[in-house]
Coordinates of C-alpha atoms and ligand atoms in Angstrom, one line a residue:
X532 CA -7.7 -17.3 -3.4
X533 CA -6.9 -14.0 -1.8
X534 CA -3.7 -14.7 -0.8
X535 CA -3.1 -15.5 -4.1
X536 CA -4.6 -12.4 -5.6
X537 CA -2.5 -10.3 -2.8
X538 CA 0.8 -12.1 -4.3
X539 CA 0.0 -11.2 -7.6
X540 CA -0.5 -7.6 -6.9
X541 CA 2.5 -7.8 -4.9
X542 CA 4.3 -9.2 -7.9
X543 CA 3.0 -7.0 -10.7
X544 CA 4.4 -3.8 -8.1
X545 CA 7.6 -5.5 -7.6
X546 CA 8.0 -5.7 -11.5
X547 CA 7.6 -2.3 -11.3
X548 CA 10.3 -1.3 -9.5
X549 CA 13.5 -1.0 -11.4
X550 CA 16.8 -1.3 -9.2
X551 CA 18.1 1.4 -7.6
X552 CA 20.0 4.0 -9.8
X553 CA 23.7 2.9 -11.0
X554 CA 26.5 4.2 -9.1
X555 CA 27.9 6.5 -11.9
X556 CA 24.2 7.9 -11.8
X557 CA 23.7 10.9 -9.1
X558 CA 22.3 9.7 -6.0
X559 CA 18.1 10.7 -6.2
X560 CA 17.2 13.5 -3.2
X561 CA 14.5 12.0 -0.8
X562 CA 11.7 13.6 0.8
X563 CA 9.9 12.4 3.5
X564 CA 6.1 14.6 4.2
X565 CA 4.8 13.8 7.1
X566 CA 1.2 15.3 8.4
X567 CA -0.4 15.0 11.7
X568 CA -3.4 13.7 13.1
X569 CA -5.1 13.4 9.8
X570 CA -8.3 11.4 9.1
X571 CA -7.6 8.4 6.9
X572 CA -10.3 9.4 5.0
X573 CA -9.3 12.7 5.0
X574 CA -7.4 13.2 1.2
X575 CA -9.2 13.5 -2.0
X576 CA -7.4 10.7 -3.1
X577 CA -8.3 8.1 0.0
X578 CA -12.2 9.4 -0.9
X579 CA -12.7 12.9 0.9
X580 CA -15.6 14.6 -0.2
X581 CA -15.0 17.5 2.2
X582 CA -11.5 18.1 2.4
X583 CA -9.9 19.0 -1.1
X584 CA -6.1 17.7 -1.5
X585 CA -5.6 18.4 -5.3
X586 CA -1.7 18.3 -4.7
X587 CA -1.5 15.5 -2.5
X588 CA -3.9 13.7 -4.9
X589 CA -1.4 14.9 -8.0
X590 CA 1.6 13.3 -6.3
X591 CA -0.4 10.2 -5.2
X592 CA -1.3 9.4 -9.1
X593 CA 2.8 10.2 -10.1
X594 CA 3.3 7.1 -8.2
X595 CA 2.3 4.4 -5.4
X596 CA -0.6 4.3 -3.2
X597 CA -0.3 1.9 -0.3
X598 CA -3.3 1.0 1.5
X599 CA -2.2 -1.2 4.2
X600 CA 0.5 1.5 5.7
X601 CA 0.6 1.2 9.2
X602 CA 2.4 3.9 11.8
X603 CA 4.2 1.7 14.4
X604 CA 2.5 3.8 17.6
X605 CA -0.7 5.5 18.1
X606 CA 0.4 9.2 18.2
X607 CA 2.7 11.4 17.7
X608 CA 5.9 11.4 19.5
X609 CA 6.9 7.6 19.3
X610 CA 5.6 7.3 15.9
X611 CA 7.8 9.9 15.0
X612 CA 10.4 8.3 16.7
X613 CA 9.8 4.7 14.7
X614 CA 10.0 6.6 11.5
X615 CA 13.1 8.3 12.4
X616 CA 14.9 5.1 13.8
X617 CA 13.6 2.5 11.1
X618 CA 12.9 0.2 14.0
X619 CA 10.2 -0.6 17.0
X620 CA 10.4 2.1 19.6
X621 CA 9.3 -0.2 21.6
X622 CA 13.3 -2.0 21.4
X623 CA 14.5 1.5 23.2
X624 CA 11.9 1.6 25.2
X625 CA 9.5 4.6 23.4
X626 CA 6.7 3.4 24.0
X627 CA 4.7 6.6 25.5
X628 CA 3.7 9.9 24.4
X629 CA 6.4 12.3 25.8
X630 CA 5.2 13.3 28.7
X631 CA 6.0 17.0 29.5
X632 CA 4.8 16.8 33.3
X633 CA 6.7 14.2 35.0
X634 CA 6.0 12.8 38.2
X635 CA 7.1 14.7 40.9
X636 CA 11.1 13.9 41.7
X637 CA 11.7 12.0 38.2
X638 CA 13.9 13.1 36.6
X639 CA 13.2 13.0 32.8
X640 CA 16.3 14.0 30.6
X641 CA 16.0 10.7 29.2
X642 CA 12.7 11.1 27.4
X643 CA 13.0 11.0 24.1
X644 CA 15.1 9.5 21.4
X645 CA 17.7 7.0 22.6
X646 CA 21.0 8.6 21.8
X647 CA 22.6 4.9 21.1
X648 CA 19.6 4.8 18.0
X649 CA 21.0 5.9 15.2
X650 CA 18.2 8.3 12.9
X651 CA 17.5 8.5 9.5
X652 CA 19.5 11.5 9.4
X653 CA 22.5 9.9 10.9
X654 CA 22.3 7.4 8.0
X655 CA 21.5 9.3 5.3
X656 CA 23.9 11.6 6.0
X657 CA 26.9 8.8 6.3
X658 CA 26.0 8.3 2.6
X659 CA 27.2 12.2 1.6
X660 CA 23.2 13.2 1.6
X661 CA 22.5 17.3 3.7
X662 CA 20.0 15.9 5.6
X663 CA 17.5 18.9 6.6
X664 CA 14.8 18.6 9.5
X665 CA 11.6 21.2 8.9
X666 CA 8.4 21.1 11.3
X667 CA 7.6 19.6 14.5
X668 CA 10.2 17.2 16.0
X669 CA 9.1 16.1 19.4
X670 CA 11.5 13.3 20.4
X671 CA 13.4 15.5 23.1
X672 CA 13.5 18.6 24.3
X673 CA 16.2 18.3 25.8
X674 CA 19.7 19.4 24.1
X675 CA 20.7 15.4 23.6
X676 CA 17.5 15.1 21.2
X677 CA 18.1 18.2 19.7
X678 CA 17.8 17.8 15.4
X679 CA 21.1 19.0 14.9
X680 CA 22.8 16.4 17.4
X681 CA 20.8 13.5 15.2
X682 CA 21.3 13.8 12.3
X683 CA 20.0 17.1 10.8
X684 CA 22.6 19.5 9.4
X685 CA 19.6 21.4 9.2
X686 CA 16.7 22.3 11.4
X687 CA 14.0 25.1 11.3
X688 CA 11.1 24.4 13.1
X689 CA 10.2 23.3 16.8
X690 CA 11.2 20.5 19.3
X691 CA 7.5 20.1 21.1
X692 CA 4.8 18.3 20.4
X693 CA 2.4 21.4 18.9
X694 CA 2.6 25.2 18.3
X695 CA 0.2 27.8 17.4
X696 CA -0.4 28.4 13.5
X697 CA -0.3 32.3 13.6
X698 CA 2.8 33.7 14.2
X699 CA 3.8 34.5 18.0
X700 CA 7.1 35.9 19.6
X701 CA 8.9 32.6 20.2
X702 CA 10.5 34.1 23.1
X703 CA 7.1 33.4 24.7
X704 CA 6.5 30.0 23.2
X705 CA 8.7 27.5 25.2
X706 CA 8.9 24.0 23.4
X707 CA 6.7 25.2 20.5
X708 CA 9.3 27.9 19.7
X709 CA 10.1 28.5 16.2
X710 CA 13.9 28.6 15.5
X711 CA 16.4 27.7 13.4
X712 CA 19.4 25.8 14.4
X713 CA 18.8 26.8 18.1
X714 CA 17.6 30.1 16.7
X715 CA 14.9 31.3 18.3
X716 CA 12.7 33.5 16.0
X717 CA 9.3 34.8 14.8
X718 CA 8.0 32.8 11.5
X719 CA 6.4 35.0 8.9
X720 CA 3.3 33.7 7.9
X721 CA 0.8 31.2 8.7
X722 CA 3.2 28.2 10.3
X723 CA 2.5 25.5 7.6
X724 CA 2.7 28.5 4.9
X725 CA 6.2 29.5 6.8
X726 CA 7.0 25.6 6.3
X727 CA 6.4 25.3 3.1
X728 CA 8.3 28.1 2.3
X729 CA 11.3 27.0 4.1
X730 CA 11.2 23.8 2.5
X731 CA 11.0 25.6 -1.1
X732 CA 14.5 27.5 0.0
X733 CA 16.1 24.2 0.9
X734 CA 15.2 22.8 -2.2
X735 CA 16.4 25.6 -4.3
X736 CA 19.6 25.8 -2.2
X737 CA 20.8 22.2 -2.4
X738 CA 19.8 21.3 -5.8
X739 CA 22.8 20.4 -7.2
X740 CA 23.7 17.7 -4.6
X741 CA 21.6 14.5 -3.1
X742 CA 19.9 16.0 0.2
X743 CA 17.4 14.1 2.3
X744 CA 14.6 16.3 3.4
X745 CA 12.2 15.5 6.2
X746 CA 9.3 18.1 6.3
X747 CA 7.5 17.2 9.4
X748 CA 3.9 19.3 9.4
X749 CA 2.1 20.0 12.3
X750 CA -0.5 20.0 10.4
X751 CA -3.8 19.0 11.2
X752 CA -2.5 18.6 14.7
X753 CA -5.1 21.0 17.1
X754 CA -5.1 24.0 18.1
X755 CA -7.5 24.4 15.0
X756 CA -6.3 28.2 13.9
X757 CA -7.3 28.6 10.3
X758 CA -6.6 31.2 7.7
X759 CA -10.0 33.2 7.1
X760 CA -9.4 32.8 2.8
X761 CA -8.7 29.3 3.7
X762 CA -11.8 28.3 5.7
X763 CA -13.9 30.8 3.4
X764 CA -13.1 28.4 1.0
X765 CA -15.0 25.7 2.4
X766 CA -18.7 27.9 3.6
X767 CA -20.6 24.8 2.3
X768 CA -19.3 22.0 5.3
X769 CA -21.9 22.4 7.9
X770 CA -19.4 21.4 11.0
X771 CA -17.7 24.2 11.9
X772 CA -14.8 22.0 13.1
X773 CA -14.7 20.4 9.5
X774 CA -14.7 23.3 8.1
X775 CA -11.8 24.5 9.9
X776 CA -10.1 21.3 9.9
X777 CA -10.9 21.5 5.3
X778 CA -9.3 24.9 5.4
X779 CA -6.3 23.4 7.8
X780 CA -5.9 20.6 5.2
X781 CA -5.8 23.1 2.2
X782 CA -2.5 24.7 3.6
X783 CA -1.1 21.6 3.7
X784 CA -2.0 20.8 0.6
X785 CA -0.7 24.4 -1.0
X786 CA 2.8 23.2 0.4
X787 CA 2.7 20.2 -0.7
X788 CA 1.8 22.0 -4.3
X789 CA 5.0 24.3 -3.5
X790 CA 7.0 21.0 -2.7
X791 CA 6.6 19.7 -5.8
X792 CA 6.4 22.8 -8.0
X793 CA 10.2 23.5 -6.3
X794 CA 11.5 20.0 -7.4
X795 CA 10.1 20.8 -11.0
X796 CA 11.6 24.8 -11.4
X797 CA 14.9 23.3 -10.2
X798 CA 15.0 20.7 -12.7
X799 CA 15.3 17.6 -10.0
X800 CA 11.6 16.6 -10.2
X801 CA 13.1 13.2 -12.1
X802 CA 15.7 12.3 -9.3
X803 CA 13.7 12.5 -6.3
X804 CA 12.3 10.1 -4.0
X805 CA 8.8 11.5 -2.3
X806 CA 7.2 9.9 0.6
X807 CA 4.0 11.5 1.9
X808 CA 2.0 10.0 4.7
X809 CA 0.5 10.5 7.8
X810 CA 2.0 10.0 11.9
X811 CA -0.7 8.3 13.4
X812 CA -4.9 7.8 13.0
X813 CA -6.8 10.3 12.5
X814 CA -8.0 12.4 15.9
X815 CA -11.4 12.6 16.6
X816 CA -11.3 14.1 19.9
X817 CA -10.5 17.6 18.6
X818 CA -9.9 17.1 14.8
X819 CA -13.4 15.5 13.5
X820 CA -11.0 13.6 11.5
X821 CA -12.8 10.9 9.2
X822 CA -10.9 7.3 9.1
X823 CA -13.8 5.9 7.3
X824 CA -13.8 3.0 6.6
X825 CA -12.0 2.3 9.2
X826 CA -13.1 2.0 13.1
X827 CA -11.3 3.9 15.8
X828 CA -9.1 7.0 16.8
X829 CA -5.7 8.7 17.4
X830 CA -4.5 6.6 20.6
X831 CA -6.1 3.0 19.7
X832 CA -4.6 0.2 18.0
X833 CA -8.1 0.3 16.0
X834 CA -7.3 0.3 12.3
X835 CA -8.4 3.9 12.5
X836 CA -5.7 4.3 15.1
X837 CA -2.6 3.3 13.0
X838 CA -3.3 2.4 9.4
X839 CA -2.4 5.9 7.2
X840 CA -2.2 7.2 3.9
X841 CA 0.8 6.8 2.3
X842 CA 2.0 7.6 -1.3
X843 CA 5.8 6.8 -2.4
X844 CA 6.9 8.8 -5.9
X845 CA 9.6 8.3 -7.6
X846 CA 9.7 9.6 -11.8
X847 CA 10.9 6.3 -13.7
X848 CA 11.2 4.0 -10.4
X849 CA 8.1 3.4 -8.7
X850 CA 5.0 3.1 -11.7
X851 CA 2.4 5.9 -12.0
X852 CA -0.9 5.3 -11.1
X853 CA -0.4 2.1 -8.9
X854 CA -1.3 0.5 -5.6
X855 CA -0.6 -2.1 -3.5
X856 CA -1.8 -4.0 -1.0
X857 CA 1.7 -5.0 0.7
X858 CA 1.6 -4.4 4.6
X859 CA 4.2 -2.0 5.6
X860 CA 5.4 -0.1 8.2
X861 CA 6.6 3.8 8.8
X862 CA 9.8 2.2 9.5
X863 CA 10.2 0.8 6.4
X864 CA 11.3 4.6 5.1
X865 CA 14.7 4.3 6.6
X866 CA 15.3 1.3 4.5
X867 CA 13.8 2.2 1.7
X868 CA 15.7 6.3 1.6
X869 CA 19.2 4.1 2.3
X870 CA 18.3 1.4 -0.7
X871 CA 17.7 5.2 -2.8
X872 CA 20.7 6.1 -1.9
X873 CA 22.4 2.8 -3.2
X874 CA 22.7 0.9 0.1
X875 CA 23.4 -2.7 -1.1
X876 CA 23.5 -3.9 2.2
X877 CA 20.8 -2.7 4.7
X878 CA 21.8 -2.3 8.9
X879 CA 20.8 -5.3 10.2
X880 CA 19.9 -3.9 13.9
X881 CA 16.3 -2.3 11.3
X882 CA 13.2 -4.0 11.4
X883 CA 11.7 -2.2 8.4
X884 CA 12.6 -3.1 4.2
X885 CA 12.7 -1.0 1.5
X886 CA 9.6 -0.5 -0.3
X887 CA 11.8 -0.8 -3.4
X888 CA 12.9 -4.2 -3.3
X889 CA 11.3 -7.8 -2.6
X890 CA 9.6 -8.1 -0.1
X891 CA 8.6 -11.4 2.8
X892 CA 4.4 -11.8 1.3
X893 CA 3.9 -13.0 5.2
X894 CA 4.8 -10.3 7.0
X895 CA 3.5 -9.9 10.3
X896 CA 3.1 -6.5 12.9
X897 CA 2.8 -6.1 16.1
X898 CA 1.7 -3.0 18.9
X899 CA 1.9 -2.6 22.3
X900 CA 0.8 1.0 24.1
X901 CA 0.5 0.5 28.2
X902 CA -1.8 -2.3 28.6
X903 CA -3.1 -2.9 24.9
X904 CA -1.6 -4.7 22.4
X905 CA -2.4 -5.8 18.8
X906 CA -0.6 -8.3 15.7
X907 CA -1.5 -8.3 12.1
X908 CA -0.7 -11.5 10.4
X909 CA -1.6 -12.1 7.1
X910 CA -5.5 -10.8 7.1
X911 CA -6.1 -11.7 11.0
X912 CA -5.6 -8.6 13.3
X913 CA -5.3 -9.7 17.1
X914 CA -6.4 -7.1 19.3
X915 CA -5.4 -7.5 23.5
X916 CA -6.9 -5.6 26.1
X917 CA -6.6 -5.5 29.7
X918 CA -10.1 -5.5 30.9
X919 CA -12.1 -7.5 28.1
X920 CA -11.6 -10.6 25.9
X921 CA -9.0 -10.8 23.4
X922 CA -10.4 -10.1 19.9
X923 CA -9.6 -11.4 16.4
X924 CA -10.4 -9.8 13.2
X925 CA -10.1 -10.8 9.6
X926 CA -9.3 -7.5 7.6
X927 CA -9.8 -9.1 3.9
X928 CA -13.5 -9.5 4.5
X929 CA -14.1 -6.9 7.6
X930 CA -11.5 -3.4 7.4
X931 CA -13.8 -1.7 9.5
X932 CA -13.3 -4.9 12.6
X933 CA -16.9 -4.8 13.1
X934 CA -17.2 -8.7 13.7
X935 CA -14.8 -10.4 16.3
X936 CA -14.1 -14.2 15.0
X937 CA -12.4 -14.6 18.7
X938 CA -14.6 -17.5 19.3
X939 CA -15.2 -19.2 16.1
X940 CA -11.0 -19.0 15.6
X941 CA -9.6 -20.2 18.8
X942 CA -6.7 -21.8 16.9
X943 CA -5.9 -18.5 14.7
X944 CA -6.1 -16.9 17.8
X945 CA -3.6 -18.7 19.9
X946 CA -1.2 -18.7 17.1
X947 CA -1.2 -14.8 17.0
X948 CA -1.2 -14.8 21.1
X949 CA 2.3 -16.3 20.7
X950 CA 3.6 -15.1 18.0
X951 CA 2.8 -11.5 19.9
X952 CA 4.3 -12.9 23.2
X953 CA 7.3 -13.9 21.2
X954 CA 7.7 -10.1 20.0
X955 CA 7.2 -9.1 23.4
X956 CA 9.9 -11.1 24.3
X957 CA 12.5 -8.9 22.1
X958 CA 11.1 -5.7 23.5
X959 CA 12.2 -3.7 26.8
X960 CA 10.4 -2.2 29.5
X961 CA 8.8 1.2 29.0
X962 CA 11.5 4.4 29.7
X963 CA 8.6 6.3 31.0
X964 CA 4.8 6.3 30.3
X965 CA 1.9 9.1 30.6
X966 CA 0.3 8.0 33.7
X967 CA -3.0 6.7 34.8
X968 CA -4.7 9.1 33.4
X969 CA -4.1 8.2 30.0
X970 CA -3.8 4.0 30.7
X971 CA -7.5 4.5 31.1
X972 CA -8.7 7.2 28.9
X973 CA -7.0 5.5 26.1
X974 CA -9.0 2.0 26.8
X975 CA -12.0 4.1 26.9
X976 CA -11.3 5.6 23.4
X977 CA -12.1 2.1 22.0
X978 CA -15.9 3.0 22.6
X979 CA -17.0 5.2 19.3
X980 CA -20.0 7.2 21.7
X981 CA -17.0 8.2 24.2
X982 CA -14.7 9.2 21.7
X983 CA -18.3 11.6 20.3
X984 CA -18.8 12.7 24.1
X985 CA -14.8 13.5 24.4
X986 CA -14.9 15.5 21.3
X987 CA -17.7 17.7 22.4
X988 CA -15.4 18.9 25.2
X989 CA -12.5 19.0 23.1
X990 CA -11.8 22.2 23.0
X991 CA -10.1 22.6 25.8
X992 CA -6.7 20.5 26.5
X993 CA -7.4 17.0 27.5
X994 CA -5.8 16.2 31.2
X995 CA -3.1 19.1 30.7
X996 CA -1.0 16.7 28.1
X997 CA -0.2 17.3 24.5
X998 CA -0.9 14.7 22.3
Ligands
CA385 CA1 0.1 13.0 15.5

């Protein structure tokens, strides 16, 4: 019965999507918003009571909320990196955090983005789009990774993994660094402010051509810096770090307003394509973040860990107002921005599909980080670890995975085992990975009472690495 209801959902938002514009029609502009870090729960329109997101919750009623979105790694930088290359990281071997300490005598000018994969800007850019990178990139610091050799005709922003809100003299900054182009200089306001703005100039400047935009916010990612009128905002919230983390979210939000506002004053509101969503869980060692109702952090394969927000708008395309219950991917984008851009016949080296056209109802998804894996097939999420039991979870009935069916579904369980060992199969070994450090704090992390304990102590960096 509830695969059947599923498939009818699915049906009635298929219907909804018209085909992709005619070739004698201009080719829409994409956007792609990406936050960082923030709670599931954490928008007014997944629920927030604290956090106000009246932009973000504007954009999500223009079009499609998706509420089984999933992030195809646990944090930042490979997530980043499945968005950007429409595929599993785990194929090129990205399947660690960047790690910008390397054991001593390795030589690492291979981490980060495997200059055979080809990016979203690569692609988008093959189909006459200006592709333009704004925010954090953080897969590569090295010159190989840099935005403008993948892709980006445009880049203002920063190759690490996080940089201080108020401005700084980037001369001082390393990998966090503001600059544009491989221009080093000093932003002017409030970083996601200086974003925002930056992504409001782009617009205005490229209006009257198709231009793919990826505005990559740092934000909610720590350090917590604030603006004081921001934070003010928000007296009432009793946690100081979710009231920092509301006033955080409101500048995110103001861009977003600016985003959209831009689109509108330039008279391209109607042909534009806008994805907002999220890189990875929510971080509760540092954040508070709240992935309510869903259990887990930032660095698990938890639902909490890697299910997002995620809202797809497109005026006269994609209905007002609707949701579905389709499970997809972050690297579905690149499929879905090429099928925009009137792509009949999609790259067959992807793993993702557009959002915009029909879609497999049985898809399944799988994770692997170090020692942990997980697969989502239908409603059963498998869960592997390498010091406990493997557990099975039925998501219809129990989002939060607060009763493991392990034993009582031996045979649902098997099936997933191998369907996840088959997956394996297609992957490569790890490039590089974060060290032992991290292989057991992030096992630990599936405990709720050390993920409070961890946040208590969270405001200092965590073992020296940026997550
Ligand atoms: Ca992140």
């Amino acid at each position: 019965m509830k695969k059947l209801l599923l498939l009818t959902l699915s049906l009635i938002g298929l219907n909804a999507c018209a085909a992709p514009p005619e070739s004698s029609v201009r080719q829409p502009n994409v956007i792609v918003i990406l936050a960082d870090d923030a709670g599931y729960a954490d928008f007014g329109f997944q629920g927030s009571r604290d956090m106000q997101t009246p932009n973000i919750d504007r954009l999500a009623a223009s079009g499609r909320i998706y509420n089984q979105a999933y992030v195809t790694t646990p944090f930042c930088s490979p997530s980043r990196a499945g968005l950007l290359a429409g595929r599993y990281t785990q194929r090129f071997g990205y399947e660690f955090n960047l790690t910008h300490r390397p054991p001593k005598g390795v030589d690492d000018t291979y981490m980060g983005l495997d200059v055979e994969e080809k990016t979203i800007g690569d692609r988008m850019r093959q189909q006459g789009y200006q592709t333009i990178a704004v925010g954090k990139w953080h897969v590569g610091d090295y010159a190989q990774f840099h935005p403008n050799v993948r892709g980006f005709d445009e880049f203002y922003g920063f190759v690490g993994g996080q940089a201080p809100y108020h401005p700084q003299d980037s001369k001082k900054q390393g990998k966090s660094a503001i600059e544009h182009n491989g221009k080093l200089l000093t932003p002017k306001a409030y970083l996601t402010d200086d974003f925002s703005r930056v992504a409001v100039d782009y617009i205005a400047q490229n209006k009257d051509q198709p231009f793919f935009l990826y505005l990559a916010y740092n934000a909610v990612h720590t350090p917590m810096d604030v603006l004081q009128a921001d934070m003010d905002r928000f007296a009432h919230i009793k946690d100081p770090q979710r009231q920092r983390l509301a006033g955080m979210t409101w500048a995110l939000d103001r861009g977003v307003g600016q985003v959209m506002a831009a689109l509108k004053d330039n008279g391209i509101d109607d042909n534009t394509l806008v994805i907002f969503t999220n890189d990875n869980g929510g971080d509760k060692v540092g954040l508070a973040a709240d992935n309510a109702p869903l259990r887990g952090t930032k660095g698990t394969l938890l639902e909490g860990g890697i299910r997002v927000p995620f809202v797809a708008s497109w005026p006269g395309v994609i209905e007002p107002g609707s949701a579905s219950e389709q499970v997809i991917s972050l690297f579905d984008i690149l499929p879905t921005a090429l099928d925009a851009a009137g792509v009949k016949k999609l790259p067959q080296a992807l793993d993702g599909q557009s959002l915009l056209a029909e879609t497999e109802q049985q898809r399944a998804l799988f994770w692997r980080y170090d020692n942990m894996a997980a697969a989502r097939s239908g409603p059963w999420k498998l869960l592997r670890f390498p010091d406990r039991p493997a557990q099975l979870y039925n998501l219809a009935t129990d989002p939060g995975e607060t009763r493991d069916l392990a034993s009582e579904q031996q045979e649902t369980l098997r099936a997933l085992m191998k369907d996840l060992f088959a997956w394996e199969g297609q992957m490569i070994h790890p490039r590089w990975n974060t060290g032992p450090y991290w292989s057991q704090e992030d096992v630990r992390r599936y405990s709720a009472e050390h993920v409070k304990a961890r946040n208590k102590k969270a405001r200092k960096p965590i073992g020296g690495q940026i997550r």
